[in-house]
mmCIF file of C-alpha atoms in Angstrom:
data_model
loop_
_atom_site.group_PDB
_atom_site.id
_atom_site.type_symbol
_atom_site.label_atom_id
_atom_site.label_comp_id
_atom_site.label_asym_id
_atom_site.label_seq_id
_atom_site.Cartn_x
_atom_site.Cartn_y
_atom_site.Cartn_z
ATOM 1 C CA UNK A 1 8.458 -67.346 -7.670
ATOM 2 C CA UNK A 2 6.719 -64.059 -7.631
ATOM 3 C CA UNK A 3 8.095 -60.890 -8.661
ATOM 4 C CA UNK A 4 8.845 -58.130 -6.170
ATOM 5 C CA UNK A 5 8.911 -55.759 -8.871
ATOM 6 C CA UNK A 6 7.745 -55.581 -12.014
ATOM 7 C CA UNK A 7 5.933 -53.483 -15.366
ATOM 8 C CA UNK A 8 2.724 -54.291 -16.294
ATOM 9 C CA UNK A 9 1.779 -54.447 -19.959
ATOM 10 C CA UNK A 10 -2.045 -54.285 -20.275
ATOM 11 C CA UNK A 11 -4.749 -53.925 -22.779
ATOM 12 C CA UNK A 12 -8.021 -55.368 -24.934
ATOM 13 C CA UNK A 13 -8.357 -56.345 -28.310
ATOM 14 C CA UNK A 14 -11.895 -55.117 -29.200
ATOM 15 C CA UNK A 15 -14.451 -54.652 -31.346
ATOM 16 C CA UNK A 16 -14.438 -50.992 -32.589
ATOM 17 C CA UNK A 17 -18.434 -49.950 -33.509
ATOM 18 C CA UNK A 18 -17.868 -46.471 -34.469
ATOM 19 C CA UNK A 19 -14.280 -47.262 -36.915
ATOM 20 C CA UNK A 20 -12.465 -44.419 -34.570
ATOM 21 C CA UNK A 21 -9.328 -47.415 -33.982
ATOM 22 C CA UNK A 22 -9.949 -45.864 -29.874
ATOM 23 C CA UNK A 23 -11.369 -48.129 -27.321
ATOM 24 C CA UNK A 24 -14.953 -46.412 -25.949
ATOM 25 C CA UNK A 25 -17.757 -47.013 -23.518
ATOM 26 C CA UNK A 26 -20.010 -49.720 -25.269
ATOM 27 C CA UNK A 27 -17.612 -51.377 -27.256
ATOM 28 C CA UNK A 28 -16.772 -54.923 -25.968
ATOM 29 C CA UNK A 29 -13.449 -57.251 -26.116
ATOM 30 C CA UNK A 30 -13.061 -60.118 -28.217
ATOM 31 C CA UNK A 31 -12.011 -63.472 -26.160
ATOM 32 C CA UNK A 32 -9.792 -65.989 -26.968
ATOM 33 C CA UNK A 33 -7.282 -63.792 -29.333
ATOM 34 C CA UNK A 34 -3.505 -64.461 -29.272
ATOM 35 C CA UNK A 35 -1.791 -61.600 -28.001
ATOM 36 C CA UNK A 36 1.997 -62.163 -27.906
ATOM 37 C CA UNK A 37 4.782 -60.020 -26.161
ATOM 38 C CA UNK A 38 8.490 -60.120 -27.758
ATOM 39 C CA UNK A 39 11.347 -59.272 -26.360
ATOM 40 C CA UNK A 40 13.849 -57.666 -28.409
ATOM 41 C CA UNK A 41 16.699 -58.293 -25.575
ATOM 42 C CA UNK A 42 16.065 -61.853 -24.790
ATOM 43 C CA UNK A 43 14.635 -62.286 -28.558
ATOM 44 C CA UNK A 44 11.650 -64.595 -26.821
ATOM 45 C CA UNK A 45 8.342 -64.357 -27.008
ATOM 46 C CA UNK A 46 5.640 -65.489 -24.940
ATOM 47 C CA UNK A 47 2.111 -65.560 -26.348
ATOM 48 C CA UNK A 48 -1.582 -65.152 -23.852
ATOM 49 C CA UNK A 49 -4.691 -65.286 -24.916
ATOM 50 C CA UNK A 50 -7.151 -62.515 -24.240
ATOM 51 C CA UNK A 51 -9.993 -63.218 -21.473
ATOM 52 C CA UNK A 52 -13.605 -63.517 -21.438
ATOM 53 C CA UNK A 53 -13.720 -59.343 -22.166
ATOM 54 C CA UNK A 54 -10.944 -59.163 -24.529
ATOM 55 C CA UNK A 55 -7.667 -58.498 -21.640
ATOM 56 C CA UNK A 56 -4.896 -58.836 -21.819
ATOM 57 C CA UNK A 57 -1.430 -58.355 -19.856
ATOM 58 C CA UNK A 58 2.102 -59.347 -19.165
ATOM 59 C CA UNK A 59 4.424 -58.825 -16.665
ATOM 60 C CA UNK A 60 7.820 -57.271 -17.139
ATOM 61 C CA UNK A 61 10.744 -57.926 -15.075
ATOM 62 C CA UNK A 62 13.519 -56.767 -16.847
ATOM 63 C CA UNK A 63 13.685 -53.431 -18.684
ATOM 64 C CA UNK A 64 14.563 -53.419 -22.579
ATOM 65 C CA UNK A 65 12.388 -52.949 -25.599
ATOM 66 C CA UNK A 66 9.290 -55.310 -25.807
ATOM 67 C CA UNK A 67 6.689 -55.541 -28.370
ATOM 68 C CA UNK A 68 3.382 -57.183 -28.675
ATOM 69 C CA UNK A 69 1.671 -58.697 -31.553
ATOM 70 C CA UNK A 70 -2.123 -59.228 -32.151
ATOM 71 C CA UNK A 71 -1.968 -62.306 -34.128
ATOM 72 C CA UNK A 72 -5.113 -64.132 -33.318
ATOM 73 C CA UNK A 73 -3.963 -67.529 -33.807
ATOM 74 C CA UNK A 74 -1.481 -69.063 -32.083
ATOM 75 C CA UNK A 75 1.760 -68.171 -33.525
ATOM 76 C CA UNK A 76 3.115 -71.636 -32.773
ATOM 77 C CA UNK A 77 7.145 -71.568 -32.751
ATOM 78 C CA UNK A 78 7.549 -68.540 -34.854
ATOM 79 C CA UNK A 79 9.181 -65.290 -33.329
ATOM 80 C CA UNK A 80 8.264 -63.057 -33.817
ATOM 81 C CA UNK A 81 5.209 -63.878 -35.340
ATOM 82 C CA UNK A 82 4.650 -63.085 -39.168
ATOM 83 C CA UNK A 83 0.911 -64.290 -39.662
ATOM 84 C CA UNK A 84 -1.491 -61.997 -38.697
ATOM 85 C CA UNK A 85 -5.601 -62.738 -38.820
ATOM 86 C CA UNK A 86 -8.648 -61.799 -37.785
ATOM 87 C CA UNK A 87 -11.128 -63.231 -34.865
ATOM 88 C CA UNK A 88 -14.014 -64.915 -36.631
ATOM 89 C CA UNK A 89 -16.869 -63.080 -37.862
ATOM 90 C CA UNK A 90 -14.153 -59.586 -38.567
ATOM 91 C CA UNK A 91 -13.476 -58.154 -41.503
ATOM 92 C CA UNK A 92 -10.355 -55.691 -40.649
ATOM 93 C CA UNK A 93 -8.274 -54.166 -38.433
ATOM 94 C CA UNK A 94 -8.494 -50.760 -38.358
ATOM 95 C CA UNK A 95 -5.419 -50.197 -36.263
ATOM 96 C CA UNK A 96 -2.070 -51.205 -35.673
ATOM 97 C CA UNK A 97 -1.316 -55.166 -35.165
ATOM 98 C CA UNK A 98 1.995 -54.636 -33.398
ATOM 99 C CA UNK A 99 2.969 -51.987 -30.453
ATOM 100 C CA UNK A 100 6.495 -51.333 -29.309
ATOM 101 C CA UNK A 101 7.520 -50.163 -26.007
ATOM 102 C CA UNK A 102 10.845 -49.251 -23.811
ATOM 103 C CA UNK A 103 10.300 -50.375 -20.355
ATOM 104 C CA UNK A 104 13.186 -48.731 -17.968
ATOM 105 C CA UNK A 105 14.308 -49.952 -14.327
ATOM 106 C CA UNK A 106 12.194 -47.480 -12.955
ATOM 107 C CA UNK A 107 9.135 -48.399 -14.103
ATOM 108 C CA UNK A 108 9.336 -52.054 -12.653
ATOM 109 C CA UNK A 109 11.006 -50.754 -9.519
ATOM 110 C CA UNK A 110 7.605 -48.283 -9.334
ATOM 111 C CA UNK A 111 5.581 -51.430 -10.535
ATOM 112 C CA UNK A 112 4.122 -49.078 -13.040
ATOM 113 C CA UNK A 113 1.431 -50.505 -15.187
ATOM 114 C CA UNK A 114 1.276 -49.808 -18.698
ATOM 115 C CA UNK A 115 -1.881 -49.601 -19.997
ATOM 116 C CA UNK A 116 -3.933 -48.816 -23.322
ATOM 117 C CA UNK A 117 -1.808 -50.916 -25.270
ATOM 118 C CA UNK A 118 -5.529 -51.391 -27.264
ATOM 119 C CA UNK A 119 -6.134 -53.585 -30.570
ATOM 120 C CA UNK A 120 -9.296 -52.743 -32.699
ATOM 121 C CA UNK A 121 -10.954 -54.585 -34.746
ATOM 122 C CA UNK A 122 -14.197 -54.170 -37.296
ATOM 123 C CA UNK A 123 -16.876 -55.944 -38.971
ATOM 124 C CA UNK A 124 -17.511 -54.188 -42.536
ATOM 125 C CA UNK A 125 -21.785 -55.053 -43.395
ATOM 126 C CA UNK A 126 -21.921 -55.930 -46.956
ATOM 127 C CA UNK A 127 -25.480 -55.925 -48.658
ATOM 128 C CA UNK A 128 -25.694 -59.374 -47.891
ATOM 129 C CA UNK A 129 -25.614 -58.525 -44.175
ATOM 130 C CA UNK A 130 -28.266 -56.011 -44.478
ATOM 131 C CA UNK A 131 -30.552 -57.966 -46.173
ATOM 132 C CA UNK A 132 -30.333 -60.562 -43.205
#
């Protein structure tokens, strides 16, 4: 069945050249990360994996409070998830790992998508690197 109306969460976890934690022209996504969307209501969650250019979303058909985790790895039965890592070949995260949002009646009535919800990620050159 296929939602009349409903909020969409959206974003990318990507790799973040210039450190700035802000998603810019140039900077690709990172496939195949967990992404996983709790639900503070229904206390579920419900975990995607980003595409081919780091995307993600999930639909919302019932208002409440909703947060989503970049975990990486699958998060298995755990909710919400407590381990947190990075996509091969990263060092850090320069910004957050979890976002929290309100979604309200109105916004799934207006199918209102919610976008931005962005997770960076950085690879820190050591000498070793350069020297490559």
């Amino acid at each position: 069945m296929i939602a009349e109306y409903a909020a969409t969460i959206t974003g990318i976890v990507f790799n973040n050249l210039n450190h700035n934690g802000v998603f810019n022209p140039g900077e690709s996504g990172i496939p195949n990360v967990f992404v996983v969307l709790f639900s503070h209501a229904g206390g579920t969650c419900t975990p995607v994996q980003t595409d081919a250019g780091g995307n993600y979303s999930f639909t919302i058909v019932t208002p409440g409070t909703y947060t989503t985790y970049e975990t990486v790895v699958n998060p298995g039965l755990t909710c919400p998830p407590t381990v947190f890592t990075r996509p091969a070949g990263f060092t850090m995260s320069n910004g957050p790992r979890k976002l929290t949002l309100t979604i309200t009646n109105v916004q799934i009535v207006g199918n209102a998508v919610l976008g931005n919800n962005n997770f960076s990620t950085i690879r820190i050159r050591t000498r070793s690197d350069a020297r490559r």
